[in-house]
Amino acid sequence: MNRTQEESFTAVSIDTAQKTTRDAPFDTSRLDALLAEAGVDLVLATSRPNSRYLLGGYYYWINATEPAVGNTQWLPFVGYPAGRSDETFYVGNLIDGWHQTVEPLWLKNVRNSNIAQHLGAQHTVEEIKRLGLDTKTIAIERSFLTVDAFDVLRAGLPKARFIEAGPILERQRAIKAAWELDQIRAATEKVTQAMMAVFSEAPVGESTLQLNNRLRDEQVKRDLTFDFSLVSAGTSILRKPSPDVFWQANQFASLDSGGNLNGFIGDIARMGIRGEPSSMLNDIMDDILGIQNRIAEALRPGSIGRDVVDLGRRSVRESRFHEDMFLDIHGLGYVTHEQPRLISLGDVTPDHVDEPLQAGYVVSIETSFQKEGFGFVKIEDTVFVNANGPELVADLGRGWNVQ
């Protein structure tokens, strides 16, 4: 594509944006305060969750699932200058203008000419210079910025100071607006409905891989993008969908899955069983639901993370099945395991142990019983921390779903 064609795409998208410019779809005063606290003059988002957040849910549709382009990758650049939300800019793909004609952006400073990250980075340097911030402090997402793109930024902005943007943007995203909660609620309900369909319709003898594919199809029917599933059946605790593990008569199965709706994740776990559960299985489920409910009730504005965790762990210890029980409590939204994270799990570091919960947080609670030779039992719930108390989302299928 030649230079004239590139400029024509850019002009179309800028004209569209200017005619439809509206207020930022997030709390700019909160972001400005976070940037001031960190001493940041401009935050530059390049990850899918953070660029999508700053653009109000928009993400270039062609590379929504695969960023690779030839031997490079497409990378979005969204720059937000502190205290100057009206000068927020977006450097996007060469043919982003088509998407923006259908789904106009809220901001007016749009430059669609980025086929590869090095070109987008160069245009981002030009935008930062235009804003007069080339010698200021710029927060970048080190985990989501390619090395060659950063090389371009560093060479083009030699007097700038670069710091990490991740914690700032995570804190900004952690408090969800009403429209974001609506999206998460809808995603969670759709995932739950898809699971109920699988439990009721899957024939005896299907493999966990077939259950996975059935769940994927049910989510797609409900306008979700299928993200992942962890599936177990019978006495195995293997949760990678397998063609060699089957859900047979008189056995139970676990579905733990994430489905994406407009960038927001619904992530829950539910249990199905063929035939009536044994008294031991009923006891295990009663204990799991009791733990889930006690933690959910504690998720209120002002509750300290450590107190919620202590309540959860104490509830687990009180179960006679505690030696094989596992607990996790974490945030949810554009990403699984986002803030607030309350329990350390693998590479996930807790960040709200000593902090109060706030209205607008979304919290996932996971309690599981897993024992090789017996099987895997898990319930995962999503809870909104509302001003007037906790809201358990998609209160459906909690317990044994009997086929």
Coordinates of N, CA and C in Angstrom, one line a residue, residues 66-283:
E66 N -5.5 -12.8 17.2 CA -4.1 -13.2 16.7 C -3.3 -11.9 16.3
P67 N -2.3 -11.5 17.1 CA -1.6 -10.3 16.8 C -0.6 -10.4 15.7
A68 N -0.2 -11.7 15.3 CA 0.9 -11.9 14.4 C 0.5 -11.3 13.0
V69 N 1.5 -10.6 12.4 CA 1.4 -10.1 11.0 C 2.7 -10.4 10.3
G70 N 2.7 -11.4 9.5 CA 4.0 -11.8 8.8 C 5.0 -12.2 9.9
N71 N 6.2 -11.6 9.9 CA 7.2 -11.9 10.9 C 7.2 -10.9 12.0
T72 N 6.1 -10.2 12.2 CA 6.1 -9.2 13.3 C 4.7 -9.3 13.9
Q73 N 4.3 -8.3 14.7 CA 2.9 -8.3 15.2 C 2.4 -6.9 15.3
W74 N 1.1 -6.8 15.3 CA 0.4 -5.6 15.4 C 0.3 -5.2 16.9
L75 N 0.5 -4.0 17.2 CA 0.5 -3.5 18.6 C -0.2 -2.2 18.7
P76 N -1.3 -2.1 19.5 CA -1.9 -0.8 19.7 C -1.2 0.1 20.6
F77 N -1.3 1.4 20.4 CA -0.7 2.4 21.3 C -1.8 3.4 21.6
V78 N -2.1 3.5 22.9 CA -3.0 4.5 23.4 C -2.3 5.3 24.5
G79 N -2.2 6.6 24.2 CA -1.5 7.5 25.1 C -2.5 8.4 25.8
Y80 N -2.4 8.5 27.1 CA -3.3 9.3 27.9 C -2.4 10.3 28.7
P81 N -2.4 11.6 28.3 CA -1.6 12.6 29.0 C -2.3 13.1 30.3
A82 N -1.6 13.0 31.4 CA -2.2 13.4 32.7 C -2.9 14.7 32.7
G83 N -4.1 14.8 33.1 CA -4.9 16.0 33.2 C -5.3 16.6 31.8
R84 N -5.1 15.9 30.8 CA -5.5 16.4 29.4 C -6.2 15.2 28.6
S85 N -7.3 14.8 29.2 CA -8.0 13.6 28.6 C -8.4 13.9 27.1
D86 N -8.7 15.2 26.8 CA -9.1 15.5 25.5 C -8.0 15.4 24.5
E87 N -6.8 15.2 24.9 CA -5.7 15.0 24.0 C -5.2 13.5 24.0
T88 N -6.0 12.6 24.5 CA -5.6 11.2 24.4 C -5.5 10.8 22.9
F89 N -4.5 10.0 22.6 CA -4.3 9.6 21.2 C -4.3 8.1 21.0
Y90 N -4.6 7.7 19.8 CA -4.6 6.2 19.5 C -3.8 6.1 18.2
V91 N -2.8 5.2 18.2 CA -2.1 4.8 17.0 C -2.5 3.4 16.7
G92 N -3.3 3.2 15.6 CA -3.8 1.9 15.3 C -3.4 1.3 13.9
N93 N -4.1 0.3 13.5 CA -3.8 -0.4 12.2 C -4.1 0.5 11.0
L94 N -3.5 0.2 9.9 CA -3.7 0.9 8.7 C -5.2 0.9 8.2
I95 N -5.9 -0.2 8.5 CA -7.3 -0.3 8.1 C -8.2 -0.3 9.2
D96 N -7.8 0.3 10.3 CA -8.6 0.5 11.5 C -9.8 1.4 11.2
G97 N -9.7 2.3 10.2 CA -10.7 3.2 9.9 C -12.0 2.6 9.5
W98 N -12.0 1.4 8.9 CA -13.2 0.7 8.6 C -13.9 0.3 9.9
H99 N -13.2 -0.2 10.9 CA -13.8 -0.5 12.1 C -14.4 0.7 12.8
Q100 N -13.7 1.8 12.8 CA -14.1 3.0 13.5 C -15.3 3.7 12.8
T101 N -15.5 3.4 11.5 CA -16.7 3.9 10.8 C -17.9 3.2 11.4
V102 N -17.8 1.9 11.8 CA -18.9 1.1 12.4 C -19.0 1.4 13.9
E103 N -17.8 1.5 14.5 CA -17.8 1.7 16.0 C -16.9 2.9 16.3
P104 N -17.4 4.1 16.2 CA -16.6 5.3 16.4 C -16.0 5.4 17.8
L105 N -14.7 5.9 17.8 CA -14.0 6.1 19.0 C -14.5 7.4 19.7
W106 N -14.2 7.5 21.0 CA -14.6 8.7 21.8 C -13.6 9.8 21.6
L107 N -12.3 9.5 21.2 CA -11.3 10.5 21.2 C -11.1 10.9 19.7
K108 N -10.5 12.1 19.6 CA -10.3 12.7 18.2 C -9.0 12.5 17.6
N109 N -8.0 12.2 18.5 CA -6.6 12.1 18.0 C -6.3 10.6 17.6
V110 N -6.5 10.3 16.3 CA -6.4 8.9 15.9 C -5.5 8.9 14.7
R111 N -4.6 8.0 14.7 CA -3.6 7.8 13.6 C -3.6 6.3 13.2
N112 N -4.2 6.0 12.1 CA -4.3 4.6 11.7 C -3.2 4.4 10.6
S113 N -2.0 3.9 11.0 CA -1.0 3.7 10.0 C 0.0 2.6 10.5
N114 N -0.4 1.9 11.5 CA 0.5 0.9 12.1 C 0.3 -0.5 11.6
I115 N 1.2 -0.9 10.7 CA 1.1 -2.3 10.3 C 2.0 -3.2 11.3
A116 N 3.1 -2.7 11.7 CA 4.0 -3.4 12.6 C 4.3 -2.5 13.8
Q117 N 4.8 -3.1 14.8 CA 5.0 -2.3 16.1 C 6.0 -1.2 15.9
H118 N 7.1 -1.4 15.1 CA 8.1 -0.4 15.0 C 7.6 0.9 14.4
L119 N 6.7 0.7 13.4 CA 6.1 1.9 12.8 C 5.1 2.6 13.7
G120 N 4.3 1.8 14.4 CA 3.4 2.4 15.4 C 4.2 3.1 16.5
A121 N 5.3 2.5 16.9 CA 6.1 3.2 18.0 C 6.7 4.5 17.5
Q122 N 7.1 4.6 16.2 CA 7.6 5.8 15.6 C 6.5 6.9 15.6
H123 N 5.3 6.5 15.2 CA 4.2 7.5 15.2 C 3.9 7.9 16.6
T124 N 4.0 7.0 17.6 CA 3.7 7.3 19.0 C 4.8 8.3 19.5
V125 N 6.0 8.2 19.1 CA 7.0 9.1 19.4 C 6.6 10.5 18.9
E126 N 6.2 10.6 17.7 CA 5.8 11.9 17.1 C 4.6 12.5 17.9
E127 N 3.6 11.7 18.3 CA 2.5 12.2 19.1 C 3.0 12.7 20.5
I128 N 3.9 12.0 21.1 CA 4.4 12.4 22.4 C 5.1 13.7 22.3
K129 N 5.9 13.9 21.2 CA 6.6 15.2 21.0 C 5.6 16.3 20.7
R130 N 4.5 16.0 20.0 CA 3.5 17.0 19.7 C 2.9 17.5 21.0
L131 N 2.7 16.6 22.0 CA 2.2 17.0 23.2 C 3.1 17.7 24.2
G132 N 4.4 17.7 23.7 CA 5.4 18.4 24.5 C 5.8 17.6 25.7
L133 N 5.7 16.2 25.7 CA 6.0 15.4 26.8 C 7.3 14.5 26.5
D134 N 8.1 14.9 25.6 CA 9.2 14.1 25.2 C 10.4 14.1 26.2
T135 N 10.3 15.0 27.2 CA 11.3 14.9 28.3 C 10.7 14.6 29.6
K136 N 9.5 14.1 29.6 CA 8.7 13.9 30.9 C 8.8 12.4 31.3
T137 N 8.0 12.0 32.3 CA 7.9 10.7 32.8 C 6.8 9.9 32.1
I138 N 7.1 8.8 31.4 CA 6.1 8.1 30.7 C 6.0 6.7 31.2
A139 N 4.8 6.3 31.5 CA 4.6 4.9 32.1 C 4.2 4.0 30.9
I140 N 5.0 2.9 30.8 CA 4.8 1.9 29.8 C 4.5 0.5 30.4
E141 N 3.9 -0.3 29.6 CA 3.6 -1.7 30.0 C 4.8 -2.6 29.6
R142 N 5.7 -2.8 30.4 CA 6.9 -3.6 30.1 C 6.6 -5.0 29.7
S143 N 5.6 -5.6 30.3 CA 5.2 -7.0 30.0 C 4.5 -7.1 28.7
F144 N 4.0 -6.0 28.1 CA 3.2 -6.0 26.9 C 3.8 -5.1 25.8
L145 N 5.0 -4.7 25.9 CA 5.6 -3.9 24.9 C 6.8 -4.6 24.3
T146 N 6.8 -4.8 23.0 CA 7.9 -5.6 22.4 C 9.2 -4.9 22.5
V147 N 10.3 -5.6 22.5 CA 11.6 -5.0 22.6 C 11.9 -4.0 21.5
D148 N 11.6 -4.4 20.2 CA 11.9 -3.4 19.1 C 11.1 -2.2 19.2
A149 N 9.8 -2.3 19.7 CA 9.0 -1.1 19.9 C 9.6 -0.2 21.0
F150 N 10.0 -0.8 22.0 CA 10.6 0.0 23.1 C 11.9 0.6 22.6
D151 N 12.7 -0.1 21.8 CA 13.9 0.5 21.3 C 13.6 1.8 20.5
V152 N 12.5 1.8 19.7 CA 12.1 3.0 19.0 C 11.8 4.1 19.9
L153 N 11.0 3.8 21.0 CA 10.6 4.8 21.9 C 11.8 5.4 22.6
R154 N 12.7 4.6 23.0 CA 13.9 5.0 23.8 C 14.8 5.9 22.9
A155 N 14.9 5.4 21.6 CA 15.8 6.2 20.7 C 15.1 7.5 20.4
G156 N 13.8 7.5 20.2 CA 13.1 8.8 19.8 C 12.8 9.7 20.9
L157 N 12.9 9.2 22.2 CA 12.6 10.0 23.3 C 13.8 9.9 24.3
P158 N 15.0 10.3 24.0 CA 16.2 10.0 24.8 C 16.2 10.7 26.2
K159 N 15.4 11.8 26.3 CA 15.4 12.5 27.6 C 14.2 12.1 28.5
A160 N 13.3 11.2 27.9 CA 12.2 10.8 28.7 C 12.6 9.8 29.8
R161 N 11.8 9.7 30.8 CA 12.0 8.7 31.9 C 10.8 7.7 31.8
F162 N 11.2 6.4 31.7 CA 10.2 5.4 31.5 C 10.0 4.6 32.8
I163 N 8.8 4.4 33.3 CA 8.5 3.6 34.4 C 7.4 2.6 34.1
E164 N 7.1 1.7 35.0 CA 6.1 0.7 34.8 C 4.6 1.2 34.9
A165 N 3.8 0.9 34.0 CA 2.4 1.4 34.0 C 1.4 0.4 34.5
G166 N 1.8 -0.9 34.6 CA 0.9 -2.0 34.9 C 0.1 -1.7 36.2
P167 N 0.7 -1.4 37.4 CA 0.0 -1.2 38.6 C -1.0 -0.1 38.5
I168 N -0.6 1.0 37.8 CA -1.5 2.2 37.7 C -2.7 1.8 37.0
L169 N -2.6 1.2 35.8 CA -3.7 0.9 35.0 C -4.6 -0.2 35.6
E170 N -4.0 -1.1 36.3 CA -4.8 -2.2 37.0 C -5.6 -1.5 38.1
R171 N -5.1 -0.6 38.9 CA -5.9 0.1 39.9 C -7.0 0.9 39.3
Q172 N -6.7 1.5 38.1 CA -7.8 2.2 37.5 C -8.9 1.3 37.0
R173 N -8.6 0.1 36.5 CA -9.6 -0.8 35.9 C -10.3 -1.5 37.0
A174 N -9.7 -1.6 38.2 CA -10.3 -2.4 39.3 C -11.7 -2.0 39.7
I175 N -12.0 -0.7 39.7 CA -13.3 -0.2 40.1 C -14.1 -0.1 38.8
K176 N -15.1 -1.0 38.7 CA -15.9 -1.1 37.4 C -17.1 -0.1 37.5
A177 N -17.3 0.5 36.3 CA -18.5 1.4 36.1 C -19.7 0.5 35.9
A178 N -20.9 1.1 36.0 CA -22.1 0.3 35.9 C -22.2 -0.5 34.6
W179 N -21.8 0.2 33.5 CA -21.9 -0.5 32.2 C -20.9 -1.7 32.1
E180 N -19.8 -1.6 32.8 CA -18.8 -2.7 32.8 C -19.4 -3.9 33.6
L181 N -20.0 -3.6 34.8 CA -20.6 -4.6 35.6 C -21.7 -5.3 34.8
D182 N -22.5 -4.6 34.0 CA -23.5 -5.2 33.2 C -22.9 -6.2 32.2
Q183 N -21.8 -5.9 31.6 CA -21.1 -6.8 30.7 C -20.6 -8.0 31.4
I184 N -20.0 -7.9 32.5 CA -19.5 -9.0 33.3 C -20.7 -9.9 33.7
R185 N -21.8 -9.3 34.2 CA -22.9 -10.0 34.6 C -23.5 -10.8 33.4
A186 N -23.6 -10.2 32.3 CA -24.1 -10.9 31.1 C -23.2 -12.1 30.7
A187 N -21.9 -11.8 30.7 CA -20.9 -12.9 30.3 C -21.0 -14.0 31.3
T188 N -21.1 -13.8 32.6 CA -21.2 -14.8 33.6 C -22.4 -15.6 33.4
E189 N -23.6 -15.0 33.2 CA -24.8 -15.7 33.0 C -24.8 -16.6 31.8
K190 N -24.2 -16.1 30.7 CA -24.1 -16.9 29.5 C -23.2 -18.1 29.6
V191 N -22.1 -17.9 30.3 CA -21.2 -19.1 30.6 C -22.0 -20.1 31.4
T192 N -22.7 -19.7 32.4 CA -23.5 -20.6 33.3 C -24.5 -21.3 32.5
Q193 N -25.3 -20.6 31.7 CA -26.3 -21.2 30.8 C -25.7 -22.3 29.9
A194 N -24.5 -21.9 29.3 CA -23.9 -22.9 28.5 C -23.5 -24.2 29.2
M195 N -23.0 -24.0 30.5 CA -22.7 -25.2 31.3 C -23.9 -26.0 31.6
M196 N -25.0 -25.4 31.9 CA -26.2 -26.1 32.2 C -26.7 -26.9 31.0
A197 N -26.5 -26.4 29.8 CA -26.9 -27.1 28.6 C -26.0 -28.3 28.4
V198 N -24.7 -28.2 28.7 CA -23.8 -29.3 28.5 C -24.2 -30.4 29.5
F199 N -24.4 -30.1 30.7 CA -24.7 -31.1 31.7 C -26.0 -31.8 31.4
S200 N -27.0 -31.1 30.8 CA -28.3 -31.8 30.5 C -28.3 -32.6 29.2
E201 N -27.4 -32.2 28.3 CA -27.5 -32.8 27.0 C -26.3 -33.8 26.6
A202 N -25.2 -33.7 27.3 CA -24.1 -34.6 26.9 C -24.4 -36.0 27.2
P203 N -24.2 -36.9 26.2 CA -24.5 -38.3 26.3 C -23.5 -39.0 27.2
V204 N -23.9 -40.1 27.8 CA -23.0 -41.0 28.5 C -21.8 -41.4 27.7
G205 N -20.6 -41.3 28.2 CA -19.4 -41.8 27.5 C -18.7 -40.7 26.7
E206 N -19.1 -39.5 26.8 CA -18.3 -38.4 26.0 C -17.0 -38.2 26.8
S207 N -16.0 -37.9 26.0 CA -14.7 -37.6 26.5 C -14.7 -36.1 27.1
T208 N -13.7 -35.8 27.9 CA -13.7 -34.4 28.4 C -13.3 -33.5 27.2
L209 N -12.7 -34.0 26.2 CA -12.4 -33.1 25.0 C -13.7 -32.9 24.3
Q210 N -14.6 -33.8 24.2 CA -15.9 -33.6 23.6 C -16.8 -32.7 24.4
L211 N -16.7 -32.8 25.8 CA -17.4 -31.9 26.7 C -16.9 -30.4 26.4
N212 N -15.5 -30.3 26.3 CA -14.9 -29.0 26.0 C -15.5 -28.4 24.8
N213 N -15.6 -29.2 23.7 CA -16.1 -28.7 22.4 C -17.5 -28.4 22.5
R214 N -18.3 -29.2 23.2 CA -19.7 -28.9 23.4 C -19.9 -27.6 24.1
L215 N -19.1 -27.4 25.2 CA -19.2 -26.1 25.9 C -18.8 -24.9 25.1
R216 N -17.8 -25.1 24.3 CA -17.4 -24.0 23.3 C -18.5 -23.7 22.4
D217 N -19.2 -24.6 21.8 CA -20.3 -24.4 20.9 C -21.4 -23.7 21.6
E218 N -21.7 -24.1 22.8 CA -22.8 -23.5 23.6 C -22.5 -22.0 23.9
Q219 N -21.3 -21.7 24.2 CA -20.9 -20.3 24.5 C -21.0 -19.5 23.2
V220 N -20.6 -20.0 22.1 CA -20.6 -19.3 20.8 C -22.1 -19.0 20.4
K221 N -23.0 -20.0 20.7 CA -24.4 -19.8 20.5 C -24.9 -18.6 21.2
R222 N -24.3 -18.3 22.3 CA -24.8 -17.2 23.2 C -23.9 -15.9 23.0
D223 N -23.3 -15.8 21.8 CA -22.5 -14.6 21.4 C -21.3 -14.4 22.3
L224 N -20.7 -15.4 22.9 CA -19.5 -15.3 23.6 C -18.3 -15.7 22.8
T225 N -17.2 -15.2 23.1 CA -15.9 -15.7 22.5 C -15.4 -16.7 23.5
F226 N -15.2 -18.0 23.1 CA -14.7 -19.0 24.0 C -13.3 -18.8 24.3
D227 N -12.9 -18.6 25.6 CA -11.6 -18.3 26.0 C -10.8 -19.6 26.4
F228 N -11.4 -20.4 27.3 CA -10.7 -21.6 27.8 C -11.7 -22.4 28.6
S229 N -11.4 -23.7 28.8 CA -12.1 -24.5 29.8 C -11.2 -25.5 30.4
L230 N -11.4 -25.8 31.6 CA -10.8 -26.9 32.4 C -11.9 -27.9 32.7
V231 N -11.7 -29.1 32.2 CA -12.7 -30.1 32.3 C -12.1 -31.4 32.9
S232 N -12.9 -31.9 33.9 CA -12.5 -33.2 34.5 C -13.7 -34.1 34.6
A233 N -13.5 -35.4 34.7 CA -14.6 -36.3 34.8 C -14.2 -37.6 35.5
G234 N -15.1 -38.2 36.2 CA -14.8 -39.5 36.9 C -13.9 -39.3 38.0
T235 N -13.0 -40.2 38.2 CA -12.1 -40.2 39.4 C -10.8 -39.5 39.1
S236 N -10.6 -39.0 37.9 CA -9.4 -38.3 37.5 C -9.5 -36.8 37.9
I237 N -8.3 -36.2 38.3 CA -8.2 -34.8 38.5 C -7.5 -34.1 37.4
L238 N -7.3 -34.8 36.3 CA -6.7 -34.2 35.1 C -7.8 -33.2 34.5
R239 N -7.4 -31.9 34.3 CA -8.4 -31.0 33.8 C -8.1 -30.5 32.4
K240 N -7.0 -30.9 31.8 CA -6.8 -30.6 30.4 C -7.7 -31.5 29.6
P241 N -8.6 -30.9 28.8 CA -9.5 -31.7 28.0 C -8.8 -32.8 27.2
S242 N -9.3 -34.0 27.4 CA -8.6 -35.2 26.8 C -9.5 -36.1 26.0
P243 N -9.0 -36.7 25.0 CA -9.9 -37.7 24.3 C -9.9 -39.1 25.0
D244 N -9.2 -39.2 26.1 CA -9.0 -40.5 26.7 C -9.6 -40.5 28.1
V245 N -10.3 -39.4 28.5 CA -11.0 -39.4 29.8 C -12.4 -39.2 29.6
F246 N -13.3 -40.0 30.1 CA -14.7 -40.1 29.8 C -15.6 -39.8 31.0
W247 N -16.8 -39.2 30.6 CA -17.8 -39.0 31.7 C -18.8 -40.1 31.5
Q248 N -18.7 -41.1 32.4 CA -19.5 -42.3 32.4 C -20.7 -42.2 33.3
A249 N -21.5 -43.2 33.3 CA -22.7 -43.3 34.2 C -22.2 -43.4 35.6
N250 N -23.0 -42.7 36.5 CA -22.8 -42.7 37.9 C -21.4 -42.0 38.3
Q251 N -21.0 -41.1 37.4 CA -19.8 -40.3 37.7 C -20.2 -38.8 37.6
F252 N -19.3 -38.0 38.2 CA -19.5 -36.5 38.1 C -18.4 -35.9 37.2
A253 N -18.7 -34.7 36.8 CA -17.8 -33.9 35.9 C -17.8 -32.5 36.3
S254 N -16.6 -31.9 36.1 CA -16.4 -30.4 36.5 C -16.1 -29.6 35.2
L255 N -16.8 -28.5 35.1 CA -16.6 -27.5 34.0 C -16.2 -26.2 34.7
D256 N -15.0 -25.7 34.3 CA -14.5 -24.5 34.8 C -14.0 -23.7 33.5
S257 N -14.7 -22.6 33.2 CA -14.5 -22.0 31.9 C -14.7 -20.5 31.9
G258 N -13.9 -19.9 31.0 CA -14.0 -18.4 30.8 C -14.6 -18.1 29.4
G259 N -15.6 -17.3 29.3 CA -16.2 -16.8 28.1 C -16.1 -15.3 28.0
N260 N -15.8 -14.8 26.9 CA -15.6 -13.3 26.7 C -16.7 -12.7 26.0
L261 N -17.2 -11.6 26.6 CA -18.2 -10.8 26.0 C -17.8 -9.3 25.9
N262 N -17.5 -8.9 24.6 CA -17.0 -7.5 24.4 C -15.8 -7.1 25.3
G263 N -14.9 -8.1 25.4 CA -13.7 -7.8 26.2 C -13.8 -8.2 27.7
F264 N -15.0 -8.5 28.2 CA -15.1 -8.8 29.6 C -15.3 -10.4 29.7
I265 N -14.7 -10.9 30.8 CA -14.7 -12.3 31.0 C -15.7 -12.8 32.1
G266 N -16.4 -13.8 31.7 CA -17.2 -14.5 32.7 C -16.5 -15.8 33.0
D267 N -16.1 -16.0 34.3 CA -15.3 -17.2 34.6 C -15.9 -17.9 35.8
I268 N -16.5 -19.1 35.7 CA -17.1 -19.8 36.8 C -16.8 -21.2 36.7
A269 N -17.2 -22.0 37.7 CA -17.1 -23.5 37.7 C -18.3 -24.1 38.3
R270 N -18.8 -25.1 37.6 CA -20.0 -25.8 38.1 C -19.8 -27.3 37.9
M271 N -20.7 -28.1 38.6 CA -20.6 -29.5 38.7 C -21.8 -30.2 38.1
G272 N -21.6 -31.3 37.3 CA -22.7 -32.1 36.9 C -22.4 -33.6 37.3
I273 N -23.5 -34.3 37.5 CA -23.4 -35.7 37.9 C -24.5 -36.5 37.3
R274 N -24.1 -37.8 36.9 CA -25.0 -38.7 36.4 C -25.5 -39.6 37.5
G275 N -26.8 -39.5 37.8 CA -27.4 -40.2 39.0 C -27.3 -39.3 40.2
E276 N -27.8 -39.8 41.3 CA -27.8 -39.1 42.5 C -26.5 -39.1 43.2
P277 N -26.0 -38.0 43.8 CA -24.7 -37.9 44.5 C -24.8 -38.7 45.8
S278 N -23.7 -39.3 46.2 CA -23.6 -40.0 47.4 C -23.6 -39.1 48.6
S279 N -23.8 -39.6 49.8 CA -23.8 -38.7 51.0 C -22.5 -38.0 51.1
M280 N -21.4 -38.6 50.8 CA -20.1 -38.0 50.9 C -20.0 -36.8 49.9
L281 N -20.5 -37.0 48.7 CA -20.4 -36.0 47.7 C -21.3 -34.8 48.1
N282 N -22.5 -35.1 48.7 CA -23.3 -34.0 49.2 C -22.6 -33.3 50.3
D283 N -21.9 -34.0 51.2 CA -21.2 -33.3 52.3 C -20.1 -32.4 51.8

